[in-house]
Coordinates of N, CA and C in Angstrom, one line a residue:
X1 N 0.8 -1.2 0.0 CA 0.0 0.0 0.0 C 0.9 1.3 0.0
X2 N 1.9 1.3 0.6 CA 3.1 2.4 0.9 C 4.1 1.5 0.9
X3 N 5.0 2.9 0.6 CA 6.6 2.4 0.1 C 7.4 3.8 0.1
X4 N 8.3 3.9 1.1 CA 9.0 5.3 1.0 C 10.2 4.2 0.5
X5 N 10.6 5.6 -0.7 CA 12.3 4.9 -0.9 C 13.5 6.0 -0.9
X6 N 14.2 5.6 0.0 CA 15.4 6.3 0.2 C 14.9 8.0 0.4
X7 N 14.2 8.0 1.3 CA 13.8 9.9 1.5 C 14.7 10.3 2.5
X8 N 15.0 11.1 1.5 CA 15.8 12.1 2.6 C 15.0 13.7 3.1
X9 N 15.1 14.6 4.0 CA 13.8 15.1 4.1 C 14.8 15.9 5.3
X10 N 14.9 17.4 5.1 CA 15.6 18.4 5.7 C 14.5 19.8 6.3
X11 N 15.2 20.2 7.2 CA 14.4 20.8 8.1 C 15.3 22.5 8.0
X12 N 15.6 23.0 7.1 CA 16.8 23.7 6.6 C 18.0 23.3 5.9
X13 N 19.0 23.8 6.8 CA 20.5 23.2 7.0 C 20.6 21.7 7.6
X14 N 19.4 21.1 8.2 CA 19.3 19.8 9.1 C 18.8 19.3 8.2
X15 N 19.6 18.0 8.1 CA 18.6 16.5 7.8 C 18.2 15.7 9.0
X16 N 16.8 15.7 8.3 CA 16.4 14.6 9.4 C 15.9 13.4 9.5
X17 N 15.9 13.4 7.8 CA 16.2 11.9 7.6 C 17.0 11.8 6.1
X18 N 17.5 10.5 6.7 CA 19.0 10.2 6.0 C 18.7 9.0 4.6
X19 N 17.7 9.0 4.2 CA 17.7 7.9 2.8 C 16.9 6.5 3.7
X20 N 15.4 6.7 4.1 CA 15.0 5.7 4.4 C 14.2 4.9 3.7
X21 N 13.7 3.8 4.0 CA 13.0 2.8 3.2 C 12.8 2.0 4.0
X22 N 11.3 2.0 3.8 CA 10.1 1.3 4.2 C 9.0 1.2 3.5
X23 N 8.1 0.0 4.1 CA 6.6 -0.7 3.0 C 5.7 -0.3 4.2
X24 N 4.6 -0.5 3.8 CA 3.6 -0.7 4.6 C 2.3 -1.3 3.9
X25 N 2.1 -3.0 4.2 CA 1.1 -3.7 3.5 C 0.2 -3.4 3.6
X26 N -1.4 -3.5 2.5 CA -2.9 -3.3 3.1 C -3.2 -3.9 4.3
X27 N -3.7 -3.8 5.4 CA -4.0 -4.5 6.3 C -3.3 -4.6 7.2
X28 N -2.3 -4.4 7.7 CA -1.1 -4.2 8.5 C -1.3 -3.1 9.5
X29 N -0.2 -3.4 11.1 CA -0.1 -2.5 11.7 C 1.4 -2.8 11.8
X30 N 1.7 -1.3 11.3 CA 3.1 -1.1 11.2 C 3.8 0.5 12.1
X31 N 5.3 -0.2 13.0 CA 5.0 1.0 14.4 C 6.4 1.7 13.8
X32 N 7.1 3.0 13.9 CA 7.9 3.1 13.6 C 8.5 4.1 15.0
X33 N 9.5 3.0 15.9 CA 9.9 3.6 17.6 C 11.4 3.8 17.1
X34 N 11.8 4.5 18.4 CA 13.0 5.6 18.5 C 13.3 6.4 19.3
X35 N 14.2 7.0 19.5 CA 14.3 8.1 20.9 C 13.7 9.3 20.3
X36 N 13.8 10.2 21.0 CA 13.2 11.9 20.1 C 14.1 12.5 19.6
X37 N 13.6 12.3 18.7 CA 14.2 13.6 17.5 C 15.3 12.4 16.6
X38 N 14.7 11.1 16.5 CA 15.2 10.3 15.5 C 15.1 10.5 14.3
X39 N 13.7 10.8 14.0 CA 13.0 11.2 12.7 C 11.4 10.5 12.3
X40 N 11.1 10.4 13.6 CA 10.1 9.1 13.4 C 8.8 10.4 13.1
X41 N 8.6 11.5 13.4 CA 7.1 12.3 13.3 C 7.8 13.1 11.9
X42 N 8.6 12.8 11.4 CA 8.9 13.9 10.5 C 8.5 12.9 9.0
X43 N 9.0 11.5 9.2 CA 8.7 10.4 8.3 C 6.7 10.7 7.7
X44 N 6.4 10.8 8.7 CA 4.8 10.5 9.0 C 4.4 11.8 7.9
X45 N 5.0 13.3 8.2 CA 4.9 14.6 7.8 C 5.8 14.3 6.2
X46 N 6.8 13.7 6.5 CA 7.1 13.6 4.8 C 6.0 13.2 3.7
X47 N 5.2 11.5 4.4 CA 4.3 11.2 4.1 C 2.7 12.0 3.8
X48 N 2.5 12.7 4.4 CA 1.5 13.5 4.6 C 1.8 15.2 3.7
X49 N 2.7 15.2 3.5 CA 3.0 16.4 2.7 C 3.1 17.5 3.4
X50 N 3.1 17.9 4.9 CA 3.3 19.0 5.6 C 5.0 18.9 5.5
X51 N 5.8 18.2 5.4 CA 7.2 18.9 5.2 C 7.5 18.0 3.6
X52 N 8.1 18.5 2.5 CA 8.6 18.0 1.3 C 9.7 17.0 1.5
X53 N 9.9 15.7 1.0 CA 11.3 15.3 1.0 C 11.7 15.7 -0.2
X54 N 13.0 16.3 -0.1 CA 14.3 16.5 -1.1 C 14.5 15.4 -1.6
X55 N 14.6 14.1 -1.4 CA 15.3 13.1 -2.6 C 14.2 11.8 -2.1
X56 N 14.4 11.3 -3.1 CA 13.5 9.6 -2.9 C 12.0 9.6 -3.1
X57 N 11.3 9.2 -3.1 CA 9.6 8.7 -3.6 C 8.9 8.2 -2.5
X58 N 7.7 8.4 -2.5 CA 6.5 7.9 -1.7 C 5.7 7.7 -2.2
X59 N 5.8 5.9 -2.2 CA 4.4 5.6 -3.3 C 2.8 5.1 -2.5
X60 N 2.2 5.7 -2.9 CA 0.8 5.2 -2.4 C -0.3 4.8 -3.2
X61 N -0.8 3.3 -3.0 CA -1.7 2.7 -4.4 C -0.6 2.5 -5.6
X62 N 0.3 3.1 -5.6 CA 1.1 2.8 -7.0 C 0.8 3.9 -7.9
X63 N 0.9 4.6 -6.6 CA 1.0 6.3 -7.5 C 2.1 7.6 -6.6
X64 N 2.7 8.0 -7.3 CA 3.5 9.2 -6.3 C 3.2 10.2 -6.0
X65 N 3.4 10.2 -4.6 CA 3.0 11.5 -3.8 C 3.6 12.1 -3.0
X66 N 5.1 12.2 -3.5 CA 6.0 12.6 -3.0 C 6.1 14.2 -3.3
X67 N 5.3 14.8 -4.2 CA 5.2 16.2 -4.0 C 3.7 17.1 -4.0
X68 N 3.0 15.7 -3.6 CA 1.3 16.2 -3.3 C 1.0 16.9 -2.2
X69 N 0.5 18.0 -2.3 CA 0.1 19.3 -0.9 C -0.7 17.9 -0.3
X70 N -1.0 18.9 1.2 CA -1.5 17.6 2.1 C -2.8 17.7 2.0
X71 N -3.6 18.2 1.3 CA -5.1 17.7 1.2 C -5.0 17.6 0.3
X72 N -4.2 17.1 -1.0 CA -4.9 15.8 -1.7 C -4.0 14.6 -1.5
X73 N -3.1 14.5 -0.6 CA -3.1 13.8 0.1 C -3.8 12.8 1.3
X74 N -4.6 13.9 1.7 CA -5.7 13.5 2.6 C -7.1 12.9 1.7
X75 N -7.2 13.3 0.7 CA -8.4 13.1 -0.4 C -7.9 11.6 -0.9
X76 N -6.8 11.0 -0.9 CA -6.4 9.9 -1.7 C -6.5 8.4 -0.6
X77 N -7.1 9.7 0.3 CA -7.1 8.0 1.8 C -6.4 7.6 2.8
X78 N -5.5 9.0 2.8 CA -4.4 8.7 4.2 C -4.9 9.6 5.2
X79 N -4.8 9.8 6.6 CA -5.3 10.5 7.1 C -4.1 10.6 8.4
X80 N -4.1 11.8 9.0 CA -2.4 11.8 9.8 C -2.9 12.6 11.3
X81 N -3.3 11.4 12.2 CA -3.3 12.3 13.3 C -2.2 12.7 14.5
X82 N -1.8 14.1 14.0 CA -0.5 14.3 14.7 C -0.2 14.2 16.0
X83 N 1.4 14.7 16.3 CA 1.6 14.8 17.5 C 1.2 16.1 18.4
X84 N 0.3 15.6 19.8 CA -0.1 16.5 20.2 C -1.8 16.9 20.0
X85 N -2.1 16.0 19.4 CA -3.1 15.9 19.1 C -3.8 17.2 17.8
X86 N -3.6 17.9 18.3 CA -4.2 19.3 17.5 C -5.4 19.9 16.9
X87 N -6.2 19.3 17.5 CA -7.7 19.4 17.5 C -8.1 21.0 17.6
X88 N -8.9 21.4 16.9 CA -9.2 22.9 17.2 C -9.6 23.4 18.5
X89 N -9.3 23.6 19.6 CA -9.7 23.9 21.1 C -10.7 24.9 21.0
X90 N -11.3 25.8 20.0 CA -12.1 26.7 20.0 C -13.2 26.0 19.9
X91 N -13.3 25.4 19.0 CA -14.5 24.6 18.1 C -15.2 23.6 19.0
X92 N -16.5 23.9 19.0 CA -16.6 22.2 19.6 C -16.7 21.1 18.9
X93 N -16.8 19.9 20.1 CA -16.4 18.3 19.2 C -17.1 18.4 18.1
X94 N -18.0 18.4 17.6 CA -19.0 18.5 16.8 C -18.4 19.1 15.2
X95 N -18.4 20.2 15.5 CA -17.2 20.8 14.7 C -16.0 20.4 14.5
X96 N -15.5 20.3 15.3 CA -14.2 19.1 14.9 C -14.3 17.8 14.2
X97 N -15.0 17.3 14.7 CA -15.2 16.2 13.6 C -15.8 16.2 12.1
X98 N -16.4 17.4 12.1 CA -16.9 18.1 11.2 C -16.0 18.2 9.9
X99 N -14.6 18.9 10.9 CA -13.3 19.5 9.9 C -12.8 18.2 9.2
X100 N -13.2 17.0 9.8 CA -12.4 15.8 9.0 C -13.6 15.4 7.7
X101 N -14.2 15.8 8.0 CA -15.2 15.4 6.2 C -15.5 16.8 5.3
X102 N -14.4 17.7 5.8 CA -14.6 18.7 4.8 C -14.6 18.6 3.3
X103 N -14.2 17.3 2.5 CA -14.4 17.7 1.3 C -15.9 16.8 1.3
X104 N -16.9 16.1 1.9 CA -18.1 15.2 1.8 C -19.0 16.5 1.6
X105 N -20.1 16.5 0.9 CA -21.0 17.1 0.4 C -22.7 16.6 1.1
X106 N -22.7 15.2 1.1 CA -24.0 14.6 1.2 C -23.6 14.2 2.8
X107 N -25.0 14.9 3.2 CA -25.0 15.2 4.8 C -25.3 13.4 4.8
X108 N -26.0 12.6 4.7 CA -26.2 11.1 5.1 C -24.8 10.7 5.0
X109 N -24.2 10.3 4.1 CA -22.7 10.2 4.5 C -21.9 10.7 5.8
X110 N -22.1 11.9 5.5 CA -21.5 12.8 6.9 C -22.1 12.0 8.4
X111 N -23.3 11.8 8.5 CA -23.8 11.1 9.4 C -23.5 9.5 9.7
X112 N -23.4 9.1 8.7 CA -22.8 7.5 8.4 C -21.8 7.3 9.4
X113 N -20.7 8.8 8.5 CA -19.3 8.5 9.4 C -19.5 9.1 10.9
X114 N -19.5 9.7 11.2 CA -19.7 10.6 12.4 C -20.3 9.4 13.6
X115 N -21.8 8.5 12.9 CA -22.0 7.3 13.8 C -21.1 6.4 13.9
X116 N -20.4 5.8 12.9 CA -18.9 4.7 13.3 C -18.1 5.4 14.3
X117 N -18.0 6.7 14.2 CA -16.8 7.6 15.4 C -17.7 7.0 16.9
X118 N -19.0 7.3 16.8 CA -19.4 7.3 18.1 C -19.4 5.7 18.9
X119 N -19.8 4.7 18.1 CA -19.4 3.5 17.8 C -17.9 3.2 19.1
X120 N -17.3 3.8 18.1 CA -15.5 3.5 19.1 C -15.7 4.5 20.5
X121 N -15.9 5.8 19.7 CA -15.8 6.7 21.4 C -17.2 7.2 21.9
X122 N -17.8 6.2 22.6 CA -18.9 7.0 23.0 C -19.5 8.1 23.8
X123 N -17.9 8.3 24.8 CA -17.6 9.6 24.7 C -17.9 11.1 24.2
X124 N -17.5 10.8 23.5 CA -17.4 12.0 22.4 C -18.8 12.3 22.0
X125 N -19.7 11.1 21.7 CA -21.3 11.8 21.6 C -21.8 12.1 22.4
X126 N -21.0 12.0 23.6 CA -21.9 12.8 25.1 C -21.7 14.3 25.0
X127 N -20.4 14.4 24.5 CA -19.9 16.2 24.8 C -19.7 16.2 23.4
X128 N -20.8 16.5 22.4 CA -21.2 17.3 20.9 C -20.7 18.7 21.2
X129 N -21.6 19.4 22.0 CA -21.4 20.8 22.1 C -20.2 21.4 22.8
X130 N -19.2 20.3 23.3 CA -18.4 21.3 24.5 C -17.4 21.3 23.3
X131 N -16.3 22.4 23.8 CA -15.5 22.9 23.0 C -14.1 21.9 23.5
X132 N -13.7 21.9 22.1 CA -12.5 21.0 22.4 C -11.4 20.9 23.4
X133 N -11.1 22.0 23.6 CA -9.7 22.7 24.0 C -10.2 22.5 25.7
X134 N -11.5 22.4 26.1 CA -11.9 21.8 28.0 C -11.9 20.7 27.9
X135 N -11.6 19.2 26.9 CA -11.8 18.4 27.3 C -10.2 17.7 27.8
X136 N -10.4 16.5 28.2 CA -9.1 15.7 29.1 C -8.1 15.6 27.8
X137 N -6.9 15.2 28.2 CA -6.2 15.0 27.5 C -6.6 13.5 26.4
X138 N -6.9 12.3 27.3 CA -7.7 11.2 26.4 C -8.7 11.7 25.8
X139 N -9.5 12.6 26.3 CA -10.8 13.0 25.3 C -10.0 13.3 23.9
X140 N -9.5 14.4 24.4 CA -9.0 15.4 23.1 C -8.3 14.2 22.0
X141 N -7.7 12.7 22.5 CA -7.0 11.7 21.6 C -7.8 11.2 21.1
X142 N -9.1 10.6 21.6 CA -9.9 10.3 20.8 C -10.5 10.9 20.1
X143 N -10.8 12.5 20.3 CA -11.5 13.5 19.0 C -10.3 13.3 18.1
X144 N -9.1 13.2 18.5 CA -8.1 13.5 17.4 C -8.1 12.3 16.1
X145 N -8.5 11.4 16.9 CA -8.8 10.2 16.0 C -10.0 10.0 15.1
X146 N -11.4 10.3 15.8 CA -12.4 10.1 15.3 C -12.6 11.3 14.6
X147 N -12.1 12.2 14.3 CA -11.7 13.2 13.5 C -10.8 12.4 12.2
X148 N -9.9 12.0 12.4 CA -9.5 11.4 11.2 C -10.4 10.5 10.5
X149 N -10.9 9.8 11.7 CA -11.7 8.5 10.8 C -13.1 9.3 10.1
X150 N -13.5 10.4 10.1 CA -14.0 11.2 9.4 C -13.8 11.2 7.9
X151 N -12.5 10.9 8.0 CA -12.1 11.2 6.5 C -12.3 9.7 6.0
X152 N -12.5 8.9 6.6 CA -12.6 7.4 6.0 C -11.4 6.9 5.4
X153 N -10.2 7.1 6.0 CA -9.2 6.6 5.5 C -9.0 5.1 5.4
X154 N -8.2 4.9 4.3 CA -7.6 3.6 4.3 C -6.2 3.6 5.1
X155 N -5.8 4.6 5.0 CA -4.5 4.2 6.0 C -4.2 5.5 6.8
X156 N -4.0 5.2 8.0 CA -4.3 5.7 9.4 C -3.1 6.1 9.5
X157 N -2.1 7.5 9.8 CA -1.1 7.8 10.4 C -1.2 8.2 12.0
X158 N -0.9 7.6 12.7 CA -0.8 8.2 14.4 C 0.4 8.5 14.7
X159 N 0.8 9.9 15.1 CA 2.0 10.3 16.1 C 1.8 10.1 17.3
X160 N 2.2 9.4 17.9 CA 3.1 9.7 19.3 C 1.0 9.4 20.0
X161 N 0.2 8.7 19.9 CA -1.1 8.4 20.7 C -1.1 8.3 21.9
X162 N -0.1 7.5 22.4 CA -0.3 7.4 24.1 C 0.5 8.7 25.0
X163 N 1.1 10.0 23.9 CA 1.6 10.6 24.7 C 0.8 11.7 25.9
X164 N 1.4 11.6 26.9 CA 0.9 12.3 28.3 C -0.6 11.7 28.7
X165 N -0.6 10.3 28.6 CA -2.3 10.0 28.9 C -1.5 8.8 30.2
X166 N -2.8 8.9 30.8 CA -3.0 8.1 32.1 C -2.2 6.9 31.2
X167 N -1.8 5.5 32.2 CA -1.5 4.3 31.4 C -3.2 3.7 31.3
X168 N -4.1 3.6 32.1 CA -5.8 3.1 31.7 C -6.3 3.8 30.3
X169 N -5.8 5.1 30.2 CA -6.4 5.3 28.8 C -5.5 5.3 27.4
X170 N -4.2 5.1 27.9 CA -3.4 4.5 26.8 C -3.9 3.3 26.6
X171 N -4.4 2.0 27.1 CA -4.8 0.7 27.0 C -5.7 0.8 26.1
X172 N -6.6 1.5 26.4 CA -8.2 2.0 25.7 C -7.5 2.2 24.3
X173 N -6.6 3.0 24.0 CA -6.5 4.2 22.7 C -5.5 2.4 22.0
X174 N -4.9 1.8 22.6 CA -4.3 1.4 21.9 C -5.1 -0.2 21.8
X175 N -6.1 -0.4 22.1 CA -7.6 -1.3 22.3 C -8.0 -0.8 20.4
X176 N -8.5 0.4 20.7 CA -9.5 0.7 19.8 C -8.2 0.3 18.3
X177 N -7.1 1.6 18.1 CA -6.3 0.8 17.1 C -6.4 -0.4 16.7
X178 N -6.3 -1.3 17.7 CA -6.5 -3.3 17.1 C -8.0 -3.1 16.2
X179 N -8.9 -2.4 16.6 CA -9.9 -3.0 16.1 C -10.0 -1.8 15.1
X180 N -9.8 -1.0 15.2 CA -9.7 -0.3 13.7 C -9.0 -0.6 12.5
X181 N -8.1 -1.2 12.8 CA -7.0 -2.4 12.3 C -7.8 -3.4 11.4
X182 N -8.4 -4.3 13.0 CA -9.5 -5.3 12.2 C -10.9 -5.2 11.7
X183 N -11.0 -3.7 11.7 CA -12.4 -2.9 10.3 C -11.6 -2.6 9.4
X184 N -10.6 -3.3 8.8 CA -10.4 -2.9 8.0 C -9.0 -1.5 7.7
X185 N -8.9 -0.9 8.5 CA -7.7 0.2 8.1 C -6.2 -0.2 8.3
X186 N -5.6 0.0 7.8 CA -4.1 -0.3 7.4 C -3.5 1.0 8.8
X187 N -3.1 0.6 9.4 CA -2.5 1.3 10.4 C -0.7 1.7 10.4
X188 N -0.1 3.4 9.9 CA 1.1 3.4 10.7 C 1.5 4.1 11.8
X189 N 2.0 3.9 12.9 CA 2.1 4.1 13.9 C 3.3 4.4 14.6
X190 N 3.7 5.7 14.9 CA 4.9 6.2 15.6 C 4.5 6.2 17.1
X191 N 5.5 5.8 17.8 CA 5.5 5.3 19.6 C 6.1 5.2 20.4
X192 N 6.4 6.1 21.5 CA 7.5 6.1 22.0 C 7.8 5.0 22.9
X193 N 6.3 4.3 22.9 CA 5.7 3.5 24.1 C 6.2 2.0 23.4
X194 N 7.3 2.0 23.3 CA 7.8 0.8 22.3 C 7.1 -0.4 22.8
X195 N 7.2 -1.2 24.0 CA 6.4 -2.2 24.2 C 4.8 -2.3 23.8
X196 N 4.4 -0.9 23.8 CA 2.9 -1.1 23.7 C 3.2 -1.6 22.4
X197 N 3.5 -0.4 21.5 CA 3.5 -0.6 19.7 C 3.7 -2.1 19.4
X198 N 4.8 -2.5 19.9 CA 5.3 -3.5 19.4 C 4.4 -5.0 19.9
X199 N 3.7 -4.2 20.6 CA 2.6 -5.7 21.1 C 1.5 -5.9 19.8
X200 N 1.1 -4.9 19.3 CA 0.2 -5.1 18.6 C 0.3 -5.1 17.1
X201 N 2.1 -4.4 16.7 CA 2.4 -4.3 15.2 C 2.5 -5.7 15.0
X202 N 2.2 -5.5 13.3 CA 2.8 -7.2 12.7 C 3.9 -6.7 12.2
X203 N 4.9 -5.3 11.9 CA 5.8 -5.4 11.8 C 6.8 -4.0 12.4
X204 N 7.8 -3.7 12.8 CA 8.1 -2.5 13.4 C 9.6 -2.4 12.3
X205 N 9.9 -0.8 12.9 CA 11.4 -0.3 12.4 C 11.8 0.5 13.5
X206 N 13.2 0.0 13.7 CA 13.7 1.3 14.5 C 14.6 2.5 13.9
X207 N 14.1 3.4 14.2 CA 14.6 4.8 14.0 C 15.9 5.3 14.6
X208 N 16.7 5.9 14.1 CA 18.0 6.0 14.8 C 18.8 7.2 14.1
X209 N 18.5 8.5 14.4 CA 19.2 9.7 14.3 C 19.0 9.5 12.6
X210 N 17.6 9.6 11.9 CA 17.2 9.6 10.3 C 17.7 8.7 10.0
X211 N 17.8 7.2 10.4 CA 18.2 5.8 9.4 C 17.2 5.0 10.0
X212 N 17.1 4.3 9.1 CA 16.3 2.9 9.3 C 17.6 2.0 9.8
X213 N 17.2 1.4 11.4 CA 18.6 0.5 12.0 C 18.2 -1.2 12.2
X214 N 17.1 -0.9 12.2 CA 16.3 -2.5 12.6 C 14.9 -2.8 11.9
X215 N 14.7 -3.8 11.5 CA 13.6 -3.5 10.8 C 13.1 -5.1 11.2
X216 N 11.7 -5.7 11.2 CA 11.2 -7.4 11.5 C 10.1 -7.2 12.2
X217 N 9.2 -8.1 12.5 CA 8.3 -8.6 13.4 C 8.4 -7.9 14.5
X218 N 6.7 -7.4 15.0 CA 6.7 -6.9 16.2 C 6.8 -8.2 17.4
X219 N 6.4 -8.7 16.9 CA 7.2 -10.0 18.4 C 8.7 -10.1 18.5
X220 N 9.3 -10.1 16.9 CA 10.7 -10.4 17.1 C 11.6 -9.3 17.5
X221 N 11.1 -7.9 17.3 CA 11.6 -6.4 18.0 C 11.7 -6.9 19.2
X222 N 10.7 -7.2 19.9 CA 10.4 -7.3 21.3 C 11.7 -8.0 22.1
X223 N 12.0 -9.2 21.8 CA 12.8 -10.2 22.2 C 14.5 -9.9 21.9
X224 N 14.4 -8.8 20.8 CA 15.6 -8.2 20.2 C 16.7 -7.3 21.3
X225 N 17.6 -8.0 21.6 CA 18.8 -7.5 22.9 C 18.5 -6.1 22.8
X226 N 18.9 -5.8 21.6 CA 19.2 -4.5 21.6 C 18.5 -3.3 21.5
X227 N 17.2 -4.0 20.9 CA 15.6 -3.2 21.2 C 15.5 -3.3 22.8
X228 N 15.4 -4.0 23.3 CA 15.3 -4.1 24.3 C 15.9 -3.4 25.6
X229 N 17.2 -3.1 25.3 CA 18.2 -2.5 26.4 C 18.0 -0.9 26.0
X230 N 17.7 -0.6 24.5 CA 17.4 0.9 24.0 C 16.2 1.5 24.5
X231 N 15.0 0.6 24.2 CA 14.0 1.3 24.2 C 12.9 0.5 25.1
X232 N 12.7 -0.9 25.9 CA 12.1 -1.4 26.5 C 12.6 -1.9 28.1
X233 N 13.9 -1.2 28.3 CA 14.4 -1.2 29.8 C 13.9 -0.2 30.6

């Protein structure tokens, strides 16, 4: 379904990633862990077209989109909920979820999707009217999600999901993933929370100052000395 090759992808005079390569199959949950500031949310934004890569391709369906602005990037089926969530805090939930079907026209559709959101977070249909920016930090992850799934993506980008949440509602967020997984969405997933990720990917990479250093099975990461003494001690 995806396939970065050899991107390299600078932030000025900084590179911040160094010529990487990676797949990501239909149907897959694929995690991509590391320490901060390896290159793992910048991969995600290469992907998504909010930063350009300078050298190498990004193919999606078997088409390049390596210099597509990020809404028709977003229109082709990928959907990128970043780091930090970033939910409009003015707007309420309502609205915000709103912002993820802005190019849908036909309000029954609009409604279609909006009921699958409430489906996962039931939450979020309690507090329609409250404004984003009062809700909890888990609330705000789940609007950040159910806002994507707005867009009906086929393939799901998440930054950094379990960051600053209780560990009970990291379980939850990383619960719902499995099953959005198994409805169908192709999941990639950046995590600092290496064990969680790696419990649930069928395949991970590790990140290491913009190179791809490790790449296999999320069981076999797990078990891996060196994953392990890095990023699961």
């Amino acid at each position: 379904m995806l396939a970065l090759n050899n991107i390299e992808t600078f932030y000025g005079g900084i590179q911040a990633l160094k010529g990487i390569t990676l797949n990501v199959e239909k149907g897959e949950i694929v995690t991509l862990i590391g320490s901060n500031g390896a290159g793992k949310s910048t991969a995600l934004k290469s992907i998504s077209g909010l930063v350009k890569a300078a050298k190498g391709s990004i193919i999606y369906k078997n088409e390049d989109i390596t210099k597509k602005p990020p809404h028709d990037t977003a229109l082709s089926g990928i959907a990128h909920v970043p780091e930090g969530r970033r939910i409009f805090p003015k707007l309420s939930v309502k609205e915000n979820l709103l912002m993820g079907a802005f190019s849908v026209k036909d309000k029954r559709e609009i409604d279609e999707r909006m009921s699958k959101v409430f489906q996962y977070f039931p939450k979020i249909k309690e507090r329609l009217d409250q404004k984003g920016g009062t809700m909890s930090g888990g609330e705000q992850q789940m609007l950040a999600i159910g806002r994507a799934m707005m867009m009906k993506p086929e393939l799901l980008m998440l930054d950094e999901p379990s960051m600053g949440l209780a560990p009970i509602i990291v379980e939850q967020i990383f619960e719902i993933i499995k099953e959005l997984n198994q409805a169908g969405i192709t999941i990639l997933l950046v995590e600092q929370n290496a064990y969680q990720a790696l419990q649930i990917a069928d395949r991970g990479y590790v990140i290491q100052t913009g190179s791809i250093k490790l790449e296999g099975l999320g069981k076999d990461l797990i078990k891996n000395n060196e994953v392990r003494e890095a990023y699961l001690a």
